[in-house]
JSON list of C-alpha atoms in Angstrom, two decimals:
[
{"chain": "A", "resi": 1, "resn": "ASP", "atom": "CA", "xyz": [0.15, -0.02, 0.13]},
{"chain": "A", "resi": 2, "resn": "GLN", "atom": "CA", "xyz": [1.27, 3.63, -1.79]},
{"chain": "A", "resi": 3, "resn": "GLN", "atom": "CA", "xyz": [2.56, 5.09, 2.23]},
{"chain": "A", "resi": 4, "resn": "VAL", "atom": "CA", "xyz": [2.89, 8.72, 0.13]},
{"chain": "A", "resi": 5, "resn": "LYS", "atom": "CA", "xyz": [0.62, 9.51, -2.33]},
{"chain": "A", "resi": 6, "resn": "GLN", "atom": "CA", "xyz": [0.34, 12.37, -5.26]},
{"chain": "A", "resi": 7, "resn": "ASN", "atom": "CA", "xyz": [-2.56, 12.23, -6.71]},
{"chain": "A", "resi": 8, "resn": "SER", "atom": "CA", "xyz": [-2.33, 14.94, -9.27]},
{"chain": "A", "resi": 9, "resn": "PRO", "atom": "CA", "xyz": [-0.10, 13.50, -12.63]},
{"chain": "A", "resi": 10, "resn": "SER", "atom": "CA", "xyz": [-0.52, 16.29, -13.94]},
{"chain": "A", "resi": 11, "resn": "LEU", "atom": "CA", "xyz": [-0.02, 20.03, -13.57]},
{"chain": "A", "resi": 12, "resn": "SER", "atom": "CA", "xyz": [-0.48, 22.72, -15.69]},
{"chain": "A", "resi": 13, "resn": "VAL", "atom": "CA", "xyz": [-0.12, 26.83, -14.66]},
{"chain": "A", "resi": 14, "resn": "GLN", "atom": "CA", "xyz": [0.18, 29.86, -16.05]},
{"chain": "A", "resi": 15, "resn": "GLU", "atom": "CA", "xyz": [3.59, 31.88, -15.54]},
{"chain": "A", "resi": 16, "resn": "GLY", "atom": "CA", "xyz": [3.87, 34.17, -12.89]},
{"chain": "A", "resi": 17, "resn": "ARG", "atom": "CA", "xyz": [1.24, 32.88, -10.67]},
{"chain": "A", "resi": 18, "resn": "ILE", "atom": "CA", "xyz": [1.51, 29.82, -7.94]},
{"chain": "A", "resi": 19, "resn": "SER", "atom": "CA", "xyz": [1.53, 26.33, -8.20]},
{"chain": "A", "resi": 20, "resn": "ILE", "atom": "CA", "xyz": [0.62, 24.64, -5.31]},
{"chain": "A", "resi": 21, "resn": "LEU", "atom": "CA", "xyz": [1.59, 20.72, -5.48]},
{"chain": "A", "resi": 22, "resn": "ASN", "atom": "CA", "xyz": [-0.05, 18.38, -2.77]},
{"chain": "A", "resi": 23, "resn": "CYS", "atom": "CA", "xyz": [1.16, 15.13, -1.35]},
{"chain": "A", "resi": 24, "resn": "ASP", "atom": "CA", "xyz": [-0.92, 12.39, 1.53]},
{"chain": "A", "resi": 25, "resn": "TYR", "atom": "CA", "xyz": [1.24, 9.75, 3.97]},
{"chain": "A", "resi": 26, "resn": "THR", "atom": "CA", "xyz": [-0.41, 7.26, 5.95]},
{"chain": "A", "resi": 27, "resn": "ASN", "atom": "CA", "xyz": [2.15, 7.19, 8.30]},
{"chain": "A", "resi": 28, "resn": "SER", "atom": "CA", "xyz": [2.83, 8.45, 10.89]},
{"chain": "A", "resi": 29, "resn": "MET", "atom": "CA", "xyz": [6.24, 7.72, 11.95]},
{"chain": "A", "resi": 30, "resn": "PHE", "atom": "CA", "xyz": [7.79, 9.84, 9.00]},
{"chain": "A", "resi": 31, "resn": "ASP", "atom": "CA", "xyz": [9.49, 12.32, 10.74]},
{"chain": "A", "resi": 32, "resn": "TYR", "atom": "CA", "xyz": [10.70, 14.89, 7.88]},
{"chain": "A", "resi": 33, "resn": "PHE", "atom": "CA", "xyz": [9.91, 15.27, 4.52]},
{"chain": "A", "resi": 34, "resn": "LEU", "atom": "CA", "xyz": [11.64, 17.05, 1.15]},
{"chain": "A", "resi": 35, "resn": "TRP", "atom": "CA", "xyz": [10.69, 17.64, -2.58]},
{"chain": "A", "resi": 36, "resn": "TYR", "atom": "CA", "xyz": [12.73, 16.99, -5.10]},
{"chain": "A", "resi": 37, "resn": "LYS", "atom": "CA", "xyz": [12.76, 18.44, -8.79]},
{"chain": "A", "resi": 38, "resn": "LYS", "atom": "CA", "xyz": [13.01, 16.29, -11.49]},
{"chain": "A", "resi": 39, "resn": "TYR", "atom": "CA", "xyz": [14.59, 17.48, -15.42]},
{"chain": "A", "resi": 40, "resn": "PRO", "atom": "CA", "xyz": [14.23, 14.19, -17.63]},
{"chain": "A", "resi": 41, "resn": "ALA", "atom": "CA", "xyz": [18.12, 12.50, -18.49]},
{"chain": "A", "resi": 42, "resn": "GLU", "atom": "CA", "xyz": [18.64, 14.12, -14.71]},
{"chain": "A", "resi": 43, "resn": "GLY", "atom": "CA", "xyz": [19.19, 12.91, -11.63]},
{"chain": "A", "resi": 44, "resn": "PRO", "atom": "CA", "xyz": [15.78, 14.17, -8.91]},
{"chain": "A", "resi": 45, "resn": "THR", "atom": "CA", "xyz": [17.48, 17.53, -7.48]},
{"chain": "A", "resi": 46, "resn": "PHE", "atom": "CA", "xyz": [16.91, 18.26, -3.88]},
{"chain": "A", "resi": 47, "resn": "LEU", "atom": "CA", "xyz": [14.30, 21.55, -3.45]},
{"chain": "A", "resi": 48, "resn": "ILE", "atom": "CA", "xyz": [13.41, 21.68, 0.51]},
{"chain": "A", "resi": 49, "resn": "SER", "atom": "CA", "xyz": [13.17, 20.51, 2.80]},
{"chain": "A", "resi": 50, "resn": "ILE", "atom": "CA", "xyz": [10.71, 20.16, 6.39]},
{"chain": "A", "resi": 51, "resn": "SER", "atom": "CA", "xyz": [11.20, 18.36, 9.61]},
{"chain": "A", "resi": 52, "resn": "SER", "atom": "CA", "xyz": [8.17, 16.84, 11.41]},
{"chain": "A", "resi": 53, "resn": "ILE", "atom": "CA", "xyz": [7.85, 19.61, 14.42]},
{"chain": "A", "resi": 54, "resn": "LYS", "atom": "CA", "xyz": [8.07, 22.18, 11.87]},
{"chain": "A", "resi": 55, "resn": "ASP", "atom": "CA", "xyz": [5.04, 22.84, 10.14]},
{"chain": "A", "resi": 56, "resn": "LYS", "atom": "CA", "xyz": [6.87, 25.58, 7.18]},
{"chain": "A", "resi": 57, "resn": "ASN", "atom": "CA", "xyz": [9.28, 26.18, 6.29]},
{"chain": "A", "resi": 58, "resn": "GLU", "atom": "CA", "xyz": [10.40, 28.49, 2.87]},
{"chain": "A", "resi": 59, "resn": "ASP", "atom": "CA", "xyz": [13.27, 29.05, 0.51]},
{"chain": "A", "resi": 60, "resn": "GLY", "atom": "CA", "xyz": [13.34, 31.50, -1.62]},
{"chain": "A", "resi": 61, "resn": "ARG", "atom": "CA", "xyz": [9.68, 31.01, -3.95]},
{"chain": "A", "resi": 62, "resn": "PHE", "atom": "CA", "xyz": [9.13, 26.94, -2.35]},
{"chain": "A", "resi": 63, "resn": "THR", "atom": "CA", "xyz": [7.48, 27.00, 0.59]},
{"chain": "A", "resi": 64, "resn": "VAL", "atom": "CA", "xyz": [6.92, 23.55, 2.45]},
{"chain": "A", "resi": 65, "resn": "PHE", "atom": "CA", "xyz": [3.82, 23.33, 4.41]},
{"chain": "A", "resi": 66, "resn": "LEU", "atom": "CA", "xyz": [2.87, 20.43, 7.04]},
{"chain": "A", "resi": 67, "resn": "ASN", "atom": "CA", "xyz": [-0.36, 19.76, 8.05]},
{"chain": "A", "resi": 68, "resn": "LYS", "atom": "CA", "xyz": [0.64, 16.78, 10.92]},
{"chain": "A", "resi": 69, "resn": "SER", "atom": "CA", "xyz": [-3.24, 16.37, 11.49]},
{"chain": "A", "resi": 70, "resn": "ALA", "atom": "CA", "xyz": [-4.69, 15.78, 7.58]},
{"chain": "A", "resi": 71, "resn": "LYS", "atom": "CA", "xyz": [-1.62, 14.27, 6.90]},
{"chain": "A", "resi": 72, "resn": "HIS", "atom": "CA", "xyz": [-1.26, 16.28, 4.40]},
{"chain": "A", "resi": 73, "resn": "LEU", "atom": "CA", "xyz": [2.45, 18.21, 3.04]},
{"chain": "A", "resi": 74, "resn": "SER", "atom": "CA", "xyz": [1.63, 20.81, -0.17]},
{"chain": "A", "resi": 75, "resn": "LEU", "atom": "CA", "xyz": [4.83, 22.95, -1.92]},
{"chain": "A", "resi": 76, "resn": "HIS", "atom": "CA", "xyz": [4.08, 26.14, -2.92]},
{"chain": "A", "resi": 77, "resn": "ILE", "atom": "CA", "xyz": [5.67, 27.86, -5.96]},
{"chain": "A", "resi": 78, "resn": "VAL", "atom": "CA", "xyz": [5.50, 31.86, -5.91]},
{"chain": "A", "resi": 79, "resn": "PRO", "atom": "CA", "xyz": [6.00, 33.10, -9.23]},
{"chain": "A", "resi": 80, "resn": "SER", "atom": "CA", "xyz": [6.39, 29.89, -11.08]},
{"chain": "A", "resi": 81, "resn": "GLN", "atom": "CA", "xyz": [8.34, 30.35, -13.86]},
{"chain": "A", "resi": 82, "resn": "PRO", "atom": "CA", "xyz": [8.94, 27.73, -17.02]},
{"chain": "A", "resi": 83, "resn": "GLY", "atom": "CA", "xyz": [12.34, 26.60, -15.97]},
{"chain": "A", "resi": 84, "resn": "ASP", "atom": "CA", "xyz": [10.09, 25.55, -13.06]},
{"chain": "A", "resi": 85, "resn": "SER", "atom": "CA", "xyz": [8.98, 22.92, -15.17]},
{"chain": "A", "resi": 86, "resn": "ALA", "atom": "CA", "xyz": [9.66, 19.83, -14.33]},
{"chain": "A", "resi": 87, "resn": "VAL", "atom": "CA", "xyz": [8.72, 16.13, -12.42]},
{"chain": "A", "resi": 88, "resn": "TYR", "atom": "CA", "xyz": [7.85, 16.95, -8.16]},
{"chain": "A", "resi": 89, "resn": "PHE", "atom": "CA", "xyz": [8.54, 14.58, -6.01]},
{"chain": "A", "resi": 90, "resn": "CYS", "atom": "CA", "xyz": [7.30, 13.96, -2.21]},
{"chain": "A", "resi": 91, "resn": "GLY", "atom": "CA", "xyz": [9.59, 12.32, 0.25]},
{"chain": "A", "resi": 92, "resn": "ALA", "atom": "CA", "xyz": [9.09, 10.81, 3.71]},
{"chain": "A", "resi": 93, "resn": "GLY", "atom": "CA", "xyz": [10.78, 8.99, 5.89]},
{"chain": "A", "resi": 94, "resn": "SER", "atom": "CA", "xyz": [12.91, 7.49, 8.97]},
{"chain": "A", "resi": 95, "resn": "TYR", "atom": "CA", "xyz": [15.17, 6.57, 8.26]},
{"chain": "A", "resi": 96, "resn": "GLN", "atom": "CA", "xyz": [14.18, 4.93, 4.63]},
{"chain": "A", "resi": 97, "resn": "LEU", "atom": "CA", "xyz": [12.54, 7.41, 2.70]},
{"chain": "A", "resi": 98, "resn": "THR", "atom": "CA", "xyz": [9.62, 6.91, 0.46]},
{"chain": "A", "resi": 99, "resn": "PHE", "atom": "CA", "xyz": [8.87, 9.07, -2.59]},
{"chain": "A", "resi": 100, "resn": "GLY", "atom": "CA", "xyz": [5.26, 9.62, -4.23]},
{"chain": "A", "resi": 101, "resn": "LYS", "atom": "CA", "xyz": [5.04, 9.12, -7.43]},
{"chain": "A", "resi": 102, "resn": "GLY", "atom": "CA", "xyz": [5.21, 11.89, -9.22]},
{"chain": "A", "resi": 103, "resn": "THR", "atom": "CA", "xyz": [3.46, 15.20, -10.29]},
{"chain": "A", "resi": 104, "resn": "LYS", "atom": "CA", "xyz": [4.61, 16.85, -13.36]},
{"chain": "A", "resi": 105, "resn": "LEU", "atom": "CA", "xyz": [3.97, 20.32, -13.13]},
{"chain": "A", "resi": 106, "resn": "SER", "atom": "CA", "xyz": [4.22, 22.97, -16.37]},
{"chain": "A", "resi": 107, "resn": "VAL", "atom": "CA", "xyz": [4.32, 26.07, -16.69]},
{"chain": "A", "resi": 108, "resn": "ILE", "atom": "CA", "xyz": [2.91, 28.12, -19.45]},
{"chain": "A", "resi": 109, "resn": "PRO", "atom": "CA", "xyz": [4.58, 30.84, -20.89]},
{"chain": "B", "resi": 1, "resn": "GLU", "atom": "CA", "xyz": [33.55, 19.37, -7.39]},
{"chain": "B", "resi": 2, "resn": "ALA", "atom": "CA", "xyz": [31.07, 17.36, -4.92]},
{"chain": "B", "resi": 3, "resn": "GLN", "atom": "CA", "xyz": [29.42, 14.98, -6.98]},
{"chain": "B", "resi": 4, "resn": "VAL", "atom": "CA", "xyz": [28.17, 11.11, -6.96]},
{"chain": "B", "resi": 5, "resn": "THR", "atom": "CA", "xyz": [28.93, 9.03, -9.64]},
{"chain": "B", "resi": 6, "resn": "GLN", "atom": "CA", "xyz": [27.26, 5.82, -11.32]},
{"chain": "B", "resi": 7, "resn": "ASN", "atom": "CA", "xyz": [28.67, 3.67, -14.01]},
{"chain": "B", "resi": 8, "resn": "PRO", "atom": "CA", "xyz": [28.10, 2.48, -16.31]},
{"chain": "B", "resi": 9, "resn": "ARG", "atom": "CA", "xyz": [25.47, 4.65, -17.88]},
{"chain": "B", "resi": 10, "resn": "TYR", "atom": "CA", "xyz": [23.69, 2.77, -19.87]},
{"chain": "B", "resi": 11, "resn": "LEU", "atom": "CA", "xyz": [23.21, -1.43, -19.35]},
{"chain": "B", "resi": 12, "resn": "ILE", "atom": "CA", "xyz": [21.83, -4.23, -21.75]},
{"chain": "B", "resi": 13, "resn": "THR", "atom": "CA", "xyz": [22.81, -7.59, -20.86]},
{"chain": "B", "resi": 14, "resn": "VAL", "atom": "CA", "xyz": [20.66, -10.26, -20.79]},
{"chain": "B", "resi": 15, "resn": "THR", "atom": "CA", "xyz": [18.23, -12.61, -18.62]},
{"chain": "B", "resi": 16, "resn": "GLY", "atom": "CA", "xyz": [20.62, -14.35, -15.16]},
{"chain": "B", "resi": 17, "resn": "LYS", "atom": "CA", "xyz": [24.02, -12.87, -16.58]},
{"chain": "B", "resi": 18, "resn": "LYS", "atom": "CA", "xyz": [25.37, -11.01, -12.93]},
{"chain": "B", "resi": 19, "resn": "LEU", "atom": "CA", "xyz": [26.29, -7.30, -13.32]},
{"chain": "B", "resi": 20, "resn": "THR", "atom": "CA", "xyz": [27.26, -4.68, -11.16]},
{"chain": "B", "resi": 21, "resn": "VAL", "atom": "CA", "xyz": [26.10, -1.02, -11.15]},
{"chain": "B", "resi": 22, "resn": "THR", "atom": "CA", "xyz": [28.56, 0.91, -9.82]},
{"chain": "B", "resi": 23, "resn": "CYS", "atom": "CA", "xyz": [28.33, 3.89, -6.77]},
{"chain": "B", "resi": 24, "resn": "SER", "atom": "CA", "xyz": [30.62, 6.51, -5.31]},
{"chain": "B", "resi": 25, "resn": "GLN", "atom": "CA", "xyz": [30.81, 10.19, -3.43]},
{"chain": "B", "resi": 26, "resn": "ASN", "atom": "CA", "xyz": [33.29, 12.08, -2.71]},
{"chain": "B", "resi": 27, "resn": "MET", "atom": "CA", "xyz": [31.12, 14.42, -0.06]},
{"chain": "B", "resi": 28, "resn": "ASN", "atom": "CA", "xyz": [32.70, 11.76, 2.75]},
{"chain": "B", "resi": 29, "resn": "HIS", "atom": "CA", "xyz": [28.30, 11.13, 3.21]},
{"chain": "B", "resi": 30, "resn": "GLU", "atom": "CA", "xyz": [27.35, 8.68, 5.29]},
{"chain": "B", "resi": 31, "resn": "TYR", "atom": "CA", "xyz": [23.82, 7.72, 4.46]},
{"chain": "B", "resi": 32, "resn": "MET", "atom": "CA", "xyz": [23.62, 6.28, 0.56]},
{"chain": "B", "resi": 33, "resn": "SER", "atom": "CA", "xyz": [20.93, 4.31, -0.49]},
{"chain": "B", "resi": 34, "resn": "TRP", "atom": "CA", "xyz": [19.74, 2.72, -4.72]},
{"chain": "B", "resi": 35, "resn": "TYR", "atom": "CA", "xyz": [16.53, 4.00, -6.36]},
{"chain": "B", "resi": 36, "resn": "ARG", "atom": "CA", "xyz": [14.12, 2.74, -8.90]},
{"chain": "B", "resi": 37, "resn": "GLN", "atom": "CA", "xyz": [12.55, 4.79, -11.24]},
{"chain": "B", "resi": 38, "resn": "ASP", "atom": "CA", "xyz": [9.54, 3.42, -13.08]},
{"chain": "B", "resi": 39, "resn": "PRO", "atom": "CA", "xyz": [6.60, 4.87, -15.26]},
{"chain": "B", "resi": 40, "resn": "GLY", "atom": "CA", "xyz": [3.99, 5.47, -12.83]},
{"chain": "B", "resi": 41, "resn": "LEU", "atom": "CA", "xyz": [5.41, 4.34, -10.34]},
{"chain": "B", "resi": 42, "resn": "GLY", "atom": "CA", "xyz": [7.88, 7.42, -9.28]},
{"chain": "B", "resi": 43, "resn": "LEU", "atom": "CA", "xyz": [10.74, 6.84, -7.49]},
{"chain": "B", "resi": 44, "resn": "ARG", "atom": "CA", "xyz": [11.26, 3.81, -5.38]},
{"chain": "B", "resi": 45, "resn": "GLN", "atom": "CA", "xyz": [14.18, 2.50, -2.65]},
{"chain": "B", "resi": 46, "resn": "ILE", "atom": "CA", "xyz": [15.98, -0.42, -3.10]},
{"chain": "B", "resi": 47, "resn": "TYR", "atom": "CA", "xyz": [18.39, -0.64, -0.86]},
{"chain": "B", "resi": 48, "resn": "TYR", "atom": "CA", "xyz": [19.94, 1.89, 2.24]},
{"chain": "B", "resi": 49, "resn": "SER", "atom": "CA", "xyz": [22.70, 1.78, 3.76]},
{"chain": "B", "resi": 50, "resn": "MET", "atom": "CA", "xyz": [23.54, 4.35, 7.56]},
{"chain": "B", "resi": 51, "resn": "ASN", "atom": "CA", "xyz": [26.79, 3.31, 7.22]},
{"chain": "B", "resi": 52, "resn": "VAL", "atom": "CA", "xyz": [29.81, 1.65, 6.37]},
{"chain": "B", "resi": 53, "resn": "GLU", "atom": "CA", "xyz": [29.01, -2.09, 6.80]},
{"chain": "B", "resi": 54, "resn": "VAL", "atom": "CA", "xyz": [25.31, -0.94, 7.88]},
{"chain": "B", "resi": 55, "resn": "THR", "atom": "CA", "xyz": [23.00, -1.58, 5.33]},
{"chain": "B", "resi": 56, "resn": "ASP", "atom": "CA", "xyz": [18.72, -2.47, 4.59]},
{"chain": "B", "resi": 57, "resn": "LYS", "atom": "CA", "xyz": [16.35, -3.29, 2.87]},
{"chain": "B", "resi": 58, "resn": "GLY", "atom": "CA", "xyz": [13.60, -0.55, 1.21]},
{"chain": "B", "resi": 59, "resn": "ASP", "atom": "CA", "xyz": [10.41, -0.93, -0.78]},
{"chain": "B", "resi": 60, "resn": "VAL", "atom": "CA", "xyz": [11.93, -2.92, -3.49]},
{"chain": "B", "resi": 61, "resn": "PRO", "atom": "CA", "xyz": [14.80, -5.00, -2.96]},
{"chain": "B", "resi": 62, "resn": "GLU", "atom": "CA", "xyz": [14.14, -8.34, -4.27]},
{"chain": "B", "resi": 63, "resn": "GLY", "atom": "CA", "xyz": [16.58, -9.52, -6.65]},
{"chain": "B", "resi": 64, "resn": "TYR", "atom": "CA", "xyz": [19.92, -7.49, -5.91]},
{"chain": "B", "resi": 65, "resn": "LYS", "atom": "CA", "xyz": [22.11, -6.61, -3.59]},
{"chain": "B", "resi": 66, "resn": "VAL", "atom": "CA", "xyz": [24.07, -4.09, -1.92]},
{"chain": "B", "resi": 67, "resn": "SER", "atom": "CA", "xyz": [27.06, -3.67, -0.08]},
{"chain": "B", "resi": 68, "resn": "ARG", "atom": "CA", "xyz": [28.99, -0.81, 2.05]},
{"chain": "B", "resi": 69, "resn": "LYS", "atom": "CA", "xyz": [33.38, -2.03, 2.70]},
{"chain": "B", "resi": 70, "resn": "GLU", "atom": "CA", "xyz": [33.84, 1.70, 2.15]},
{"chain": "B", "resi": 71, "resn": "LYS", "atom": "CA", "xyz": [32.08, 5.25, 3.30]},
{"chain": "B", "resi": 72, "resn": "ARG", "atom": "CA", "xyz": [32.19, 6.57, -0.41]},
{"chain": "B", "resi": 73, "resn": "ASN", "atom": "CA", "xyz": [31.32, 2.92, -2.28]},
{"chain": "B", "resi": 74, "resn": "PHE", "atom": "CA", "xyz": [27.88, 1.88, -2.80]},
{"chain": "B", "resi": 75, "resn": "PRO", "atom": "CA", "xyz": [27.67, -0.79, -5.21]},
{"chain": "B", "resi": 76, "resn": "LEU", "atom": "CA", "xyz": [24.34, -2.15, -6.61]},
{"chain": "B", "resi": 77, "resn": "ILE", "atom": "CA", "xyz": [25.06, -5.95, -7.08]},
{"chain": "B", "resi": 78, "resn": "LEU", "atom": "CA", "xyz": [21.81, -7.86, -9.37]},
{"chain": "B", "resi": 79, "resn": "GLU", "atom": "CA", "xyz": [23.07, -11.35, -9.24]},
{"chain": "B", "resi": 80, "resn": "SER", "atom": "CA", "xyz": [20.50, -13.06, -11.87]},
{"chain": "B", "resi": 81, "resn": "PRO", "atom": "CA", "xyz": [19.24, -10.01, -13.29]},
{"chain": "B", "resi": 82, "resn": "SER", "atom": "CA", "xyz": [15.34, -10.64, -15.05]},
{"chain": "B", "resi": 83, "resn": "PRO", "atom": "CA", "xyz": [12.88, -8.24, -17.79]},
{"chain": "B", "resi": 84, "resn": "ASN", "atom": "CA", "xyz": [11.76, -7.03, -14.81]},
{"chain": "B", "resi": 85, "resn": "GLN", "atom": "CA", "xyz": [14.17, -5.28, -13.90]},
{"chain": "B", "resi": 86, "resn": "THR", "atom": "CA", "xyz": [14.15, -3.27, -16.99]},
{"chain": "B", "resi": 87, "resn": "SER", "atom": "CA", "xyz": [14.21, 0.23, -15.26]},
{"chain": "B", "resi": 88, "resn": "LEU", "atom": "CA", "xyz": [16.38, 3.65, -14.56]},
{"chain": "B", "resi": 89, "resn": "TYR", "atom": "CA", "xyz": [18.47, 3.42, -11.06]},
{"chain": "B", "resi": 90, "resn": "PHE", "atom": "CA", "xyz": [19.51, 6.86, -9.10]},
{"chain": "B", "resi": 91, "resn": "CYS", "atom": "CA", "xyz": [22.23, 6.47, -6.91]},
{"chain": "B", "resi": 92, "resn": "ALA", "atom": "CA", "xyz": [22.42, 8.85, -3.89]},
{"chain": "B", "resi": 93, "resn": "SER", "atom": "CA", "xyz": [23.25, 9.91, -0.89]},
{"chain": "B", "resi": 94, "resn": "SER", "atom": "CA", "xyz": [23.32, 12.42, 2.28]},
{"chain": "B", "resi": 95, "resn": "ILE", "atom": "CA", "xyz": [25.85, 13.21, 4.96]},
{"chain": "B", "resi": 96, "resn": "ARG", "atom": "CA", "xyz": [23.81, 11.21, 7.32]},
{"chain": "B", "resi": 97, "resn": "VAL", "atom": "CA", "xyz": [19.62, 10.58, 7.41]},
{"chain": "B", "resi": 98, "resn": "GLY", "atom": "CA", "xyz": [17.13, 12.73, 8.07]},
{"chain": "B", "resi": 99, "resn": "SER", "atom": "CA", "xyz": [15.98, 15.56, 6.47]},
{"chain": "B", "resi": 100, "resn": "TYR", "atom": "CA", "xyz": [19.06, 16.83, 4.85]},
{"chain": "B", "resi": 101, "resn": "GLU", "atom": "CA", "xyz": [19.43, 16.99, 1.42]},
{"chain": "B", "resi": 102, "resn": "GLN", "atom": "CA", "xyz": [20.60, 13.40, -1.05]},
{"chain": "B", "resi": 103, "resn": "TYR", "atom": "CA", "xyz": [22.46, 14.23, -3.83]},
{"chain": "B", "resi": 104, "resn": "PHE", "atom": "CA", "xyz": [21.89, 12.13, -6.31]},
{"chain": "B", "resi": 105, "resn": "GLY", "atom": "CA", "xyz": [23.30, 10.67, -9.77]},
{"chain": "B", "resi": 106, "resn": "PRO", "atom": "CA", "xyz": [22.76, 10.74, -13.37]},
{"chain": "B", "resi": 107, "resn": "GLY", "atom": "CA", "xyz": [21.22, 7.71, -13.62]},
{"chain": "B", "resi": 108, "resn": "THR", "atom": "CA", "xyz": [21.48, 4.36, -14.49]},
{"chain": "B", "resi": 109, "resn": "ARG", "atom": "CA", "xyz": [19.60, 2.73, -17.84]},
{"chain": "B", "resi": 110, "resn": "LEU", "atom": "CA", "xyz": [19.50, -0.49, -17.30]},
{"chain": "B", "resi": 111, "resn": "THR", "atom": "CA", "xyz": [17.52, -2.91, -20.17]},
{"chain": "B", "resi": 112, "resn": "VAL", "atom": "CA", "xyz": [17.50, -7.04, -19.16]},
{"chain": "B", "resi": 113, "resn": "THR", "atom": "CA", "xyz": [16.79, -9.14, -22.15]}
]
């Protein structure tokens, strides 16, 4: 059974608007969460992380929100840029890291 | 330059022929991991290692072996590859387990016929 779910396989957003990518998890023992971005033919690259003791972490245009009671996290990208077009993976873990299936973000100029 | 390297980058092999994919990092990281990426399934962890001589199974360990004799190297071994192991494989490392950035290698595209 999937412990980390990204229910939207794809998302299209206009350049300059906000992109919101969502992720749900089932294991309450997860104590850290990460977002990765992946371009075709490259390895994933780290975007931002958050530990379970926090509910928000910001890094420039990227903000991750964690709602532990709902077992939900989201990644906000503001403003969205065409270079943000990629597949985004949500990951969660304690010792072992489990990823969702990914959401393909397309930012339209 | 800080990096994770994998070799080979591309490999076509036949069922049952043992192979090893090497992974090396130059950042003195404690934590290393192997993933496979398949269409519609995302990234799935195969094995991970929290330090030298310490390895453990991820979500999909069947058909794979690993070893961690040195801190910098974490080879993935397929003793008897099968077509369902055709996939894109990534090695990754981080300073230690936790909410730390994992650095991923460029990937190894494996085809088993």
